[in-house]
PDB file of C-alpha atoms in Angstrom:
ATOM      1  CA  MET I   1     220.099 139.978   0.205  1.00 44.00           C
ATOM      2  CA  MET I   2     220.139 136.528   0.361  1.00 44.00           C
ATOM      3  CA  GLU I   3     220.348 134.227   3.313  1.00 43.00           C
ATOM      4  CA  PRO I   4     223.681 131.878   3.453  1.00 46.00           C
ATOM      5  CA  LYS I   5     222.586 128.523   4.924  1.00 46.00           C
ATOM      6  CA  THR I   6     223.521 128.840   8.791  1.00 47.00           C
ATOM      7  CA  GLN I   7     225.719 125.912   8.749  1.00 51.00           C
ATOM      8  CA  PRO I   8     226.233 124.130  12.237  1.00 50.00           C
ATOM      9  CA  PRO I   9     229.259 125.307  13.826  1.00 49.00           C
ATOM     10  CA  VAL I  10     232.580 122.891  13.322  1.00 54.00           C
ATOM     11  CA  GLU I  11     231.733 119.527  15.165  1.00 65.00           C
ATOM     12  CA  ARG I  12     233.724 119.171  18.265  1.00 76.00           C
ATOM     13  CA  PRO I  13     232.701 117.563  21.539  1.00 84.00           C
ATOM     14  CA  PRO I  14     231.500 119.467  24.417  1.00 88.00           C
ATOM     15  CA  SER I  15     234.440 120.796  26.569  1.00 90.00           C
ATOM     16  CA  ALA I  16     235.140 123.009  29.520  1.00 90.00           C
ATOM     17  CA  GLU I  17     238.303 124.212  27.909  1.00 92.00           C
ATOM     18  CA  THR I  18     238.645 127.402  26.579  1.00 95.00           C
ATOM     19  CA  PHE I  19     241.570 128.668  23.999  1.00 96.00           C
ATOM     20  CA  LEU I  20     241.262 132.577  24.206  1.00 96.00           C
ATOM     21  CA  PRO I  21     242.317 134.241  27.079  1.00 96.00           C
ATOM     22  CA  SER I  22     239.287 134.974  29.574  1.00 94.00           C
ATOM     23  CA  SER I  23     241.264 138.029  31.241  1.00 94.00           C
ATOM     24  CA  ARG I  24     240.966 139.653  28.004  1.00 95.00           C
ATOM     25  CA  VAL I  25     237.485 138.597  27.189  1.00 96.00           C
ATOM     26  CA  ARG I  26     236.538 140.221  30.351  1.00 95.00           C
ATOM     27  CA  THR I  27     238.302 143.150  29.363  1.00 94.00           C
ATOM     28  CA  ILE I  28     236.375 143.143  26.115  1.00 94.00           C
ATOM     29  CA  MET I  29     233.048 142.821  28.056  1.00 94.00           C
ATOM     30  CA  LYS I  30     233.844 145.547  30.445  1.00 92.00           C
ATOM     31  CA  SER I  31     234.687 147.912  27.408  1.00 90.00           C
ATOM     32  CA  SER I  32     230.553 147.538  26.681  1.00 82.00           C
ATOM     33  CA  MET I  33     228.645 150.134  28.677  1.00 68.00           C
ATOM     34  CA  ASP I  34     227.175 149.275  32.072  1.00 78.00           C
ATOM     35  CA  THR I  35     228.011 145.485  32.097  1.00 73.00           C
ATOM     36  CA  GLY I  36     227.416 144.566  35.957  1.00 80.00           C
ATOM     37  CA  LEU I  37     229.341 141.957  37.512  1.00 89.00           C
ATOM     38  CA  ILE I  38     230.886 138.861  35.514  1.00 94.00           C
ATOM     39  CA  THR I  39     230.342 135.986  36.747  1.00 95.00           C
ATOM     40  CA  ASN I  40     233.013 133.014  35.902  1.00 96.00           C
ATOM     41  CA  GLU I  41     230.432 131.239  34.415  1.00 96.00           C
ATOM     42  CA  VAL I  42     229.123 134.212  31.774  1.00 97.00           C
ATOM     43  CA  LEU I  43     232.780 134.817  31.112  1.00 97.00           C
ATOM     44  CA  PHE I  44     233.288 131.095  29.972  1.00 97.00           C
ATOM     45  CA  MET I  45     230.307 131.029  28.184  1.00 97.00           C
ATOM     46  CA  MET I  46     231.117 134.557  26.422  1.00 97.00           C
ATOM     47  CA  THR I  47     234.787 133.154  25.651  1.00 97.00           C
ATOM     48  CA  LYS I  48     233.405 129.925  24.349  1.00 97.00           C
ATOM     49  CA  CYS I  49     230.717 131.761  22.051  1.00 97.00           C
ATOM     50  CA  THR I  50     233.303 134.009  20.854  1.00 98.00           C
ATOM     51  CA  GLU I  51     235.572 130.789  19.801  1.00 97.00           C
ATOM     52  CA  LEU I  52     232.786 129.572  17.961  1.00 97.00           C
ATOM     53  CA  PHE I  53     232.073 132.755  16.352  1.00 98.00           C
ATOM     54  CA  VAL I  54     235.531 132.915  15.100  1.00 98.00           C
ATOM     55  CA  ARG I  55     235.316 129.353  13.501  1.00 97.00           C
ATOM     56  CA  HIS I  56     231.773 130.126  12.159  1.00 97.00           C
ATOM     57  CA  LEU I  57     232.966 133.188  10.622  1.00 98.00           C
ATOM     58  CA  ALA I  58     236.080 131.773   8.891  1.00 98.00           C
ATOM     59  CA  GLY I  59     234.339 128.149   8.222  1.00 97.00           C
ATOM     60  CA  ALA I  60     231.492 130.318   6.470  1.00 97.00           C
ATOM     61  CA  ALA I  61     233.384 132.605   4.165  1.00 97.00           C
ATOM     62  CA  TYR I  62     235.396 129.804   3.180  1.00 97.00           C
ATOM     63  CA  THR I  63     232.617 127.764   2.102  1.00 97.00           C
ATOM     64  CA  GLU I  64     230.652 130.642   0.595  1.00 96.00           C
ATOM     65  CA  ALA I  65     234.078 131.222  -1.868  1.00 97.00           C
ATOM     66  CA  PHE I  66     235.369 127.836  -2.192  1.00 97.00           C
ATOM     67  CA  HIS I  67     232.641 125.186  -0.918  1.00 94.00           C
ATOM     68  CA  GLN I  68     234.710 122.320   0.788  1.00 91.00           C
ATOM     69  CA  ARG I  69     237.559 122.330  -1.775  1.00 94.00           C
ATOM     70  CA  PRO I  70     240.926 122.205   0.397  1.00 95.00           C
ATOM     71  CA  GLY I  71     244.067 124.404  -0.143  1.00 96.00           C
ATOM     72  CA  GLU I  72     242.583 127.680  -1.104  1.00 97.00           C
ATOM     73  CA  THR I  73     243.489 130.694   0.742  1.00 97.00           C
ATOM     74  CA  LEU I  74     240.612 132.515   2.778  1.00 97.00           C
ATOM     75  CA  LYS I  75     241.193 136.264   1.893  1.00 97.00           C
ATOM     76  CA  TYR I  76     239.969 139.547   3.306  1.00 97.00           C
ATOM     77  CA  GLU I  77     237.305 140.007   0.369  1.00 96.00           C
ATOM     78  CA  HIS I  78     235.857 136.533   1.117  1.00 97.00           C
ATOM     79  CA  LEU I  79     235.120 138.119   4.561  1.00 97.00           C
ATOM     80  CA  SER I  80     233.409 141.308   3.520  1.00 96.00           C
ATOM     81  CA  GLN I  81     231.355 139.495   0.845  1.00 96.00           C
ATOM     82  CA  LEU I  82     229.902 137.361   3.629  1.00 97.00           C
ATOM     83  CA  VAL I  83     229.403 140.019   6.001  1.00 97.00           C
ATOM     84  CA  ASN I  84     227.371 141.776   3.046  1.00 95.00           C
ATOM     85  CA  LYS I  85     225.276 138.781   2.310  1.00 95.00           C
ATOM     86  CA  SER I  86     224.499 137.738   5.987  1.00 96.00           C
ATOM     87  CA  LYS I  87     221.576 139.123   7.704  1.00 96.00           C
ATOM     88  CA  ASN I  88     223.048 138.253  11.301  1.00 97.00           C
ATOM     89  CA  LEU I  89     226.753 139.695  10.148  1.00 98.00           C
ATOM     90  CA  GLU I  90     224.902 142.973   9.748  1.00 96.00           C
ATOM     91  CA  PHE I  91     226.916 144.247  12.928  1.00 96.00           C
ATOM     92  CA  LEU I  92     230.468 144.054  11.261  1.00 97.00           C
ATOM     93  CA  LEU I  93     229.710 146.031   7.990  1.00 96.00           C
ATOM     94  CA  GLN I  94     231.510 148.968   9.149  1.00 93.00           C
ATOM     95  CA  ILE I  95     234.090 146.445  10.908  1.00 94.00           C
ATOM     96  CA  VAL I  96     234.702 144.805   7.652  1.00 95.00           C
ATOM     97  CA  PRO I  97     233.793 146.921   4.712  1.00 93.00           C
ATOM     98  CA  GLU I  98     234.174 146.044   1.139  1.00 90.00           C
ATOM     99  CA  LYS I  99     237.486 147.796  -0.212  1.00 88.00           C
ATOM    100  CA  ILE I 100     236.727 150.263  -2.648  1.00 86.00           C
ATOM    101  CA  ARG I 101     239.424 151.850  -5.206  1.00 88.00           C
ATOM    102  CA  VAL I 102     240.548 155.238  -4.770  1.00 89.00           C
ATOM    103  CA  HIS I 103     238.640 156.032  -8.356  1.00 90.00           C
ATOM    104  CA  GLU I 104     235.548 154.300  -7.226  1.00 89.00           C
ATOM    105  CA  PHE I 105     235.598 156.417  -4.156  1.00 89.00           C
ATOM    106  CA  LYS I 106     235.870 159.366  -6.119  1.00 90.00           C
ATOM    107  CA  GLU I 107     232.792 158.570  -7.994  1.00 91.00           C
ATOM    108  CA  MET I 108     230.880 157.957  -4.848  1.00 90.00           C
ATOM    109  CA  LEU I 109     231.866 161.313  -3.594  1.00 91.00           C
ATOM    110  CA  ARG I 110     231.055 162.803  -6.912  1.00 92.00           C
ATOM    111  CA  LEU I 111     227.410 161.294  -7.031  1.00 91.00           C
ATOM    112  CA  ASN I 112     226.788 161.980  -3.535  1.00 91.00           C
ATOM    113  CA  ARG I 113     227.649 165.397  -3.946  1.00 90.00           C
ATOM    114  CA  SER I 114     225.287 166.091  -6.814  1.00 86.00           C
ATOM    115  CA  ALA I 115     222.503 164.089  -4.985  1.00 81.00           C
ATOM    116  CA  GLY I 116     223.155 164.767  -1.587  1.00 61.00           C
ATOM    117  CA  SER I 117     222.034 168.505  -1.637  1.00 56.00           C
ATOM    118  CA  ASP I 118     218.471 167.586  -0.436  1.00 53.00           C
ATOM    119  CA  ASP I 119     219.343 164.862   2.127  1.00 50.00           C
ATOM    120  CA  ASP I 120     221.941 166.573   4.530  1.00 47.00           C
ATOM    121  CA  GLU I 121     220.705 165.945   7.653  1.00 46.00           C
ATOM    122  CA  GLU I 122     222.909 163.781   9.848  1.00 45.00           C
ATOM    123  CA  SER I 123     220.571 161.615  12.035  1.00 46.00           C
ATOM    124  CA  GLU I 124     222.530 160.191  14.758  1.00 45.00           C
ATOM    125  CA  SER I 125     219.703 159.052  16.968  1.00 47.00           C
ATOM    126  CA  GLY I 126     221.077 158.162  20.198  1.00 45.00           C
ATOM    127  CA  SER I 127     218.666 159.249  22.615  1.00 46.00           C
ATOM    128  CA  GLU I 128     217.968 156.974  25.424  1.00 45.00           C
ATOM    129  CA  SER I 129     215.758 158.723  27.683  1.00 46.00           C
ATOM    130  CA  ASP I 130     214.608 155.592  30.124  1.00 46.00           C
ATOM    131  CA  GLU I 131     216.896 154.340  33.252  1.00 40.00           C
TER     132      GLU I 131
ATOM    133  CA  MET F   1     239.001 149.793  32.278  1.00 58.00           C
ATOM    134  CA  VAL F   2     240.545 149.670  28.699  1.00 62.00           C
ATOM    135  CA  GLU F   3     243.516 152.049  28.594  1.00 70.00           C
ATOM    136  CA  ARG F   4     244.643 151.079  25.040  1.00 80.00           C
ATOM    137  CA  ILE F   5     242.437 150.195  22.423  1.00 78.00           C
ATOM    138  CA  GLU F   6     245.290 147.306  21.509  1.00 81.00           C
ATOM    139  CA  ASP F   7     243.603 145.667  25.017  1.00 83.00           C
ATOM    140  CA  LEU F   8     240.435 144.532  22.897  1.00 89.00           C
ATOM    141  CA  ASN F   9     242.343 142.689  20.405  1.00 93.00           C
ATOM    142  CA  LEU F  10     242.362 139.158  20.881  1.00 96.00           C
ATOM    143  CA  PRO F  11     245.917 137.271  20.360  1.00 96.00           C
ATOM    144  CA  ASN F  12     246.755 136.438  16.851  1.00 95.00           C
ATOM    145  CA  ALA F  13     248.185 133.187  17.714  1.00 96.00           C
ATOM    146  CA  VAL F  14     244.909 131.732  19.290  1.00 97.00           C
ATOM    147  CA  ILE F  15     242.737 133.303  16.490  1.00 98.00           C
ATOM    148  CA  GLY F  16     244.812 131.559  13.704  1.00 97.00           C
ATOM    149  CA  ARG F  17     244.434 128.219  15.415  1.00 96.00           C
ATOM    150  CA  LEU F  18     240.668 128.459  15.770  1.00 97.00           C
ATOM    151  CA  ILE F  19     240.498 129.740  12.008  1.00 97.00           C
ATOM    152  CA  LYS F  20     242.185 126.640  10.796  1.00 96.00           C
ATOM    153  CA  GLU F  21     240.280 124.442  12.686  1.00 95.00           C
ATOM    154  CA  ALA F  22     237.082 125.780  10.917  1.00 96.00           C
ATOM    155  CA  LEU F  23     239.017 125.194   7.343  1.00 96.00           C
ATOM    156  CA  PRO F  24     239.363 122.211   5.412  1.00 94.00           C
ATOM    157  CA  GLU F  25     242.528 120.483   4.847  1.00 90.00           C
ATOM    158  CA  SER F  26     245.738 122.425   3.630  1.00 94.00           C
ATOM    159  CA  ALA F  27     243.668 125.565   3.513  1.00 96.00           C
ATOM    160  CA  SER F  28     245.337 128.977   4.352  1.00 97.00           C
ATOM    161  CA  VAL F  29     244.342 132.451   6.007  1.00 97.00           C
ATOM    162  CA  SER F  30     245.744 135.875   4.288  1.00 97.00           C
ATOM    163  CA  LYS F  31     247.122 138.038   7.385  1.00 97.00           C
ATOM    164  CA  GLU F  32     244.757 140.642   6.503  1.00 96.00           C
ATOM    165  CA  ALA F  33     241.951 137.770   6.806  1.00 97.00           C
ATOM    166  CA  ARG F  34     242.744 136.728  10.144  1.00 97.00           C
ATOM    167  CA  ALA F  35     243.030 140.426  11.609  1.00 97.00           C
ATOM    168  CA  ALA F  36     239.555 141.330  10.103  1.00 97.00           C
ATOM    169  CA  ILE F  37     238.067 138.103  11.876  1.00 98.00           C
ATOM    170  CA  ALA F  38     240.139 138.872  15.260  1.00 97.00           C
ATOM    171  CA  ARG F  39     238.402 142.122  15.077  1.00 96.00           C
ATOM    172  CA  ALA F  40     235.152 140.920  14.375  1.00 97.00           C
ATOM    173  CA  ALA F  41     235.477 138.370  17.338  1.00 98.00           C
ATOM    174  CA  SER F  42     236.250 141.310  19.552  1.00 96.00           C
ATOM    175  CA  VAL F  43     233.320 143.563  18.329  1.00 96.00           C
ATOM    176  CA  PHE F  44     230.821 140.115  18.498  1.00 97.00           C
ATOM    177  CA  ALA F  45     231.730 139.716  22.133  1.00 97.00           C
ATOM    178  CA  ILE F  46     230.994 143.338  22.906  1.00 95.00           C
ATOM    179  CA  PHE F  47     227.591 143.174  20.709  1.00 96.00           C
ATOM    180  CA  VAL F  48     226.382 140.114  22.261  1.00 97.00           C
ATOM    181  CA  THR F  49     227.462 141.542  26.032  1.00 96.00           C
ATOM    182  CA  SER F  50     225.642 144.778  25.433  1.00 95.00           C
ATOM    183  CA  SER F  51     223.030 142.805  23.860  1.00 96.00           C
ATOM    184  CA  SER F  52     222.410 140.588  26.664  1.00 96.00           C
ATOM    185  CA  THR F  53     223.010 143.352  29.473  1.00 95.00           C
ATOM    186  CA  ALA F  54     219.953 145.002  27.676  1.00 95.00           C
ATOM    187  CA  LEU F  55     217.936 141.869  28.199  1.00 95.00           C
ATOM    188  CA  ALA F  56     219.050 141.369  31.638  1.00 95.00           C
ATOM    189  CA  HIS F  57     218.158 145.094  32.281  1.00 93.00           C
ATOM    190  CA  LYS F  58     214.777 144.553  30.934  1.00 95.00           C
ATOM    191  CA  GLN F  59     214.051 141.735  33.129  1.00 94.00           C
ATOM    192  CA  ASN F  60     215.072 143.894  35.998  1.00 94.00           C
ATOM    193  CA  HIS F  61     218.469 141.823  36.566  1.00 92.00           C
ATOM    194  CA  LYS F  62     221.416 143.274  37.742  1.00 90.00           C
ATOM    195  CA  THR F  63     223.877 140.650  36.086  1.00 91.00           C
ATOM    196  CA  ILE F  64     223.965 138.893  32.795  1.00 94.00           C
ATOM    197  CA  THR F  65     223.407 135.180  33.216  1.00 96.00           C
ATOM    198  CA  ALA F  66     224.219 132.273  30.951  1.00 97.00           C
ATOM    199  CA  LYS F  67     220.514 131.818  29.864  1.00 97.00           C
ATOM    200  CA  ASP F  68     220.709 135.896  28.962  1.00 96.00           C
ATOM    201  CA  ILE F  69     223.468 134.970  26.545  1.00 97.00           C
ATOM    202  CA  LEU F  70     221.818 131.905  24.981  1.00 98.00           C
ATOM    203  CA  GLN F  71     218.423 133.770  24.567  1.00 98.00           C
ATOM    204  CA  THR F  72     220.504 136.614  23.118  1.00 98.00           C
ATOM    205  CA  LEU F  73     222.252 134.434  20.537  1.00 98.00           C
ATOM    206  CA  THR F  74     218.979 133.504  19.289  1.00 98.00           C
ATOM    207  CA  GLU F  75     217.661 136.659  19.217  1.00 97.00           C
ATOM    208  CA  LEU F  76     220.530 137.549  17.226  1.00 98.00           C
ATOM    209  CA  ASP F  77     220.405 134.851  14.832  1.00 97.00           C
ATOM    210  CA  PHE F  78     223.004 132.995  15.830  1.00 98.00           C
ATOM    211  CA  GLU F  79     220.799 130.312  17.285  1.00 97.00           C
ATOM    212  CA  SER F  80     223.126 127.538  15.584  1.00 96.00           C
ATOM    213  CA  PHE F  81     225.511 128.043  18.654  1.00 97.00           C
ATOM    214  CA  VAL F  82     222.779 127.412  21.109  1.00 97.00           C
ATOM    215  CA  PRO F  83     223.131 123.717  21.148  1.00 96.00           C
ATOM    216  CA  SER F  84     226.846 123.298  21.427  1.00 95.00           C
ATOM    217  CA  LEU F  85     226.947 126.040  24.006  1.00 97.00           C
ATOM    218  CA  THR F  86     224.292 124.590  26.077  1.00 97.00           C
ATOM    219  CA  GLN F  87     226.479 121.258  25.990  1.00 96.00           C
ATOM    220  CA  ASP F  88     229.598 123.184  27.168  1.00 97.00           C
ATOM    221  CA  LEU F  89     227.904 124.877  29.653  1.00 97.00           C
ATOM    222  CA  GLU F  90     226.775 121.351  31.575  1.00 96.00           C
ATOM    223  CA  VAL F  91     230.513 120.287  31.171  1.00 96.00           C
ATOM    224  CA  TYR F  92     231.784 123.579  32.646  1.00 97.00           C
ATOM    225  CA  ARG F  93     229.072 123.387  35.287  1.00 97.00           C
ATOM    226  CA  LYS F  94     229.790 119.667  36.369  1.00 96.00           C
ATOM    227  CA  MET F  95     233.608 120.777  36.392  1.00 95.00           C
ATOM    228  CA  VAL F  96     232.904 123.419  38.666  1.00 95.00           C
ATOM    229  CA  LYS F  97     230.679 121.370  40.922  1.00 94.00           C
ATOM    230  CA  ASP F  98     233.533 118.583  40.919  1.00 94.00           C
ATOM    231  CA  LYS F  99     236.116 120.985  41.840  1.00 92.00           C
ATOM    232  CA  LYS F 100     234.281 122.163  44.909  1.00 91.00           C
ATOM    233  CA  GLU F 101     233.348 118.712  45.913  1.00 92.00           C
ATOM    234  CA  SER F 102     237.147 117.738  45.762  1.00 91.00           C
ATOM    235  CA  LYS F 103     237.746 120.595  47.434  1.00 87.00           C
ATOM    236  CA  ALA F 104     235.379 120.380  50.312  1.00 88.00           C
ATOM    237  CA  SER F 105     236.386 116.600  51.015  1.00 87.00           C
ATOM    238  CA  LYS F 106     240.334 117.502  51.033  1.00 80.00           C
ATOM    239  CA  LYS F 107     239.571 120.035  53.504  1.00 74.00           C
ATOM    240  CA  ASP F 108     237.367 117.521  55.616  1.00 73.00           C
ATOM    241  CA  SER F 109     240.268 114.948  55.321  1.00 71.00           C
ATOM    242  CA  SER F 110     242.362 117.458  56.308  1.00 68.00           C
ATOM    243  CA  THR F 111     240.291 118.571  59.413  1.00 67.00           C
ATOM    244  CA  THR F 112     240.271 114.992  60.544  1.00 66.00           C
ATOM    245  CA  GLU F 113     243.877 114.492  60.412  1.00 66.00           C
ATOM    246  CA  ASN F 114     244.374 117.545  61.934  1.00 69.00           C
ATOM    247  CA  ALA F 115     242.406 116.028  64.753  1.00 68.00           C
ATOM    248  CA  ASN F 116     243.793 112.866  64.658  1.00 71.00           C
ATOM    249  CA  ALA F 117     247.078 114.602  65.230  1.00 70.00           C
ATOM    250  CA  ILE F 118     245.865 116.467  68.348  1.00 67.00           C
ATOM    251  CA  ALA F 119     244.208 113.346  69.641  1.00 70.00           C
ATOM    252  CA  THR F 120     247.132 111.276  69.476  1.00 70.00           C
ATOM    253  CA  ALA F 121     249.346 114.289  70.846  1.00 70.00           C
ATOM    254  CA  ALA F 122     247.104 114.821  73.791  1.00 69.00           C
ATOM    255  CA  ALA F 123     246.970 110.802  74.234  1.00 70.00           C
ATOM    256  CA  GLU F 124     250.931 111.028  74.287  1.00 70.00           C
ATOM    257  CA  VAL F 125     250.961 113.844  76.842  1.00 67.00           C
ATOM    258  CA  ALA F 126     248.635 111.640  78.928  1.00 67.00           C
ATOM    259  CA  ALA F 127     250.800 109.001  78.735  1.00 66.00           C
ATOM    260  CA  GLU F 128     253.712 111.018  80.025  1.00 59.00           C
TER     261      GLU F 128
END
C-alpha cells in the first residue's frame, strides 16, 4: 500500500467564513453517538475542516489521476482508487468502494464459497465494557 | 435528532463549488464523483466528531474543544489540515471578540443616551 504524498490543502487566506451550512454540520455531528454540547467554536472548526476535506479529497484524486493537467473529468473511479491507496482514507473503504462487474462478483462469491468453509465466524467485535 | 437519512447529506451545490475550487482550470466532475465526495464528507465529519469525543472523554471532558479536533486530525493522519485550520480559528476568535466588543460598546452608548434623555427630561420637568 503506497502512501500518496499528502499535498497541502488548496491555498487560501484564513477566514472566518464558511460555505457549508453549519446547521447541517451540527445535525451530522449529533448523529454520532454521545456527542455532548457543541459549542459555536467547535461547530465552526468542524464545518471548516469538512470543507478542507472536500477540497483535499477532490484535489488529491484529480492529481493522482491526471497530475495538474487541466480540463479532465474527475470520475468515481478516481476517488475509489485514491481511497484504496491512502492510509488516512481507510475509513471510506466501505463508503466509496471500488466498483466491480457482476461476473467478477460472482467469481468472488464462488472463490469465497470454496475457500470460506473453514473461516465462517462472523467476528463483529463491538464490545465496549467501560463507561 | 436525525429523522431522515437525507438530513445527513451536505448540499450538492456547495460541495460542487468546493470541488471546483480544488481542481485545475476547466476540469469537471462527474455527478457520481460529486455524490461520492459529498457522502465521504458527511462520513468524515462523523468520524472526526466521534474520534474527538472519544479523545475528550479520555481526558475526562464532557464537551469537545477546538484543541481536541486539531489533535484528532493529527492522530487520524490529516495533520496537513492543522496549520490552515489553526489560522482560521484565530480569525474566527477575533471576529467573535470584535462582535462582542461592538455589541458591548453599543449597549454602553445606548444606556448613556438613555441616561442623557432622562436627564434632559428631568431638567425640563424641573424648569417648568
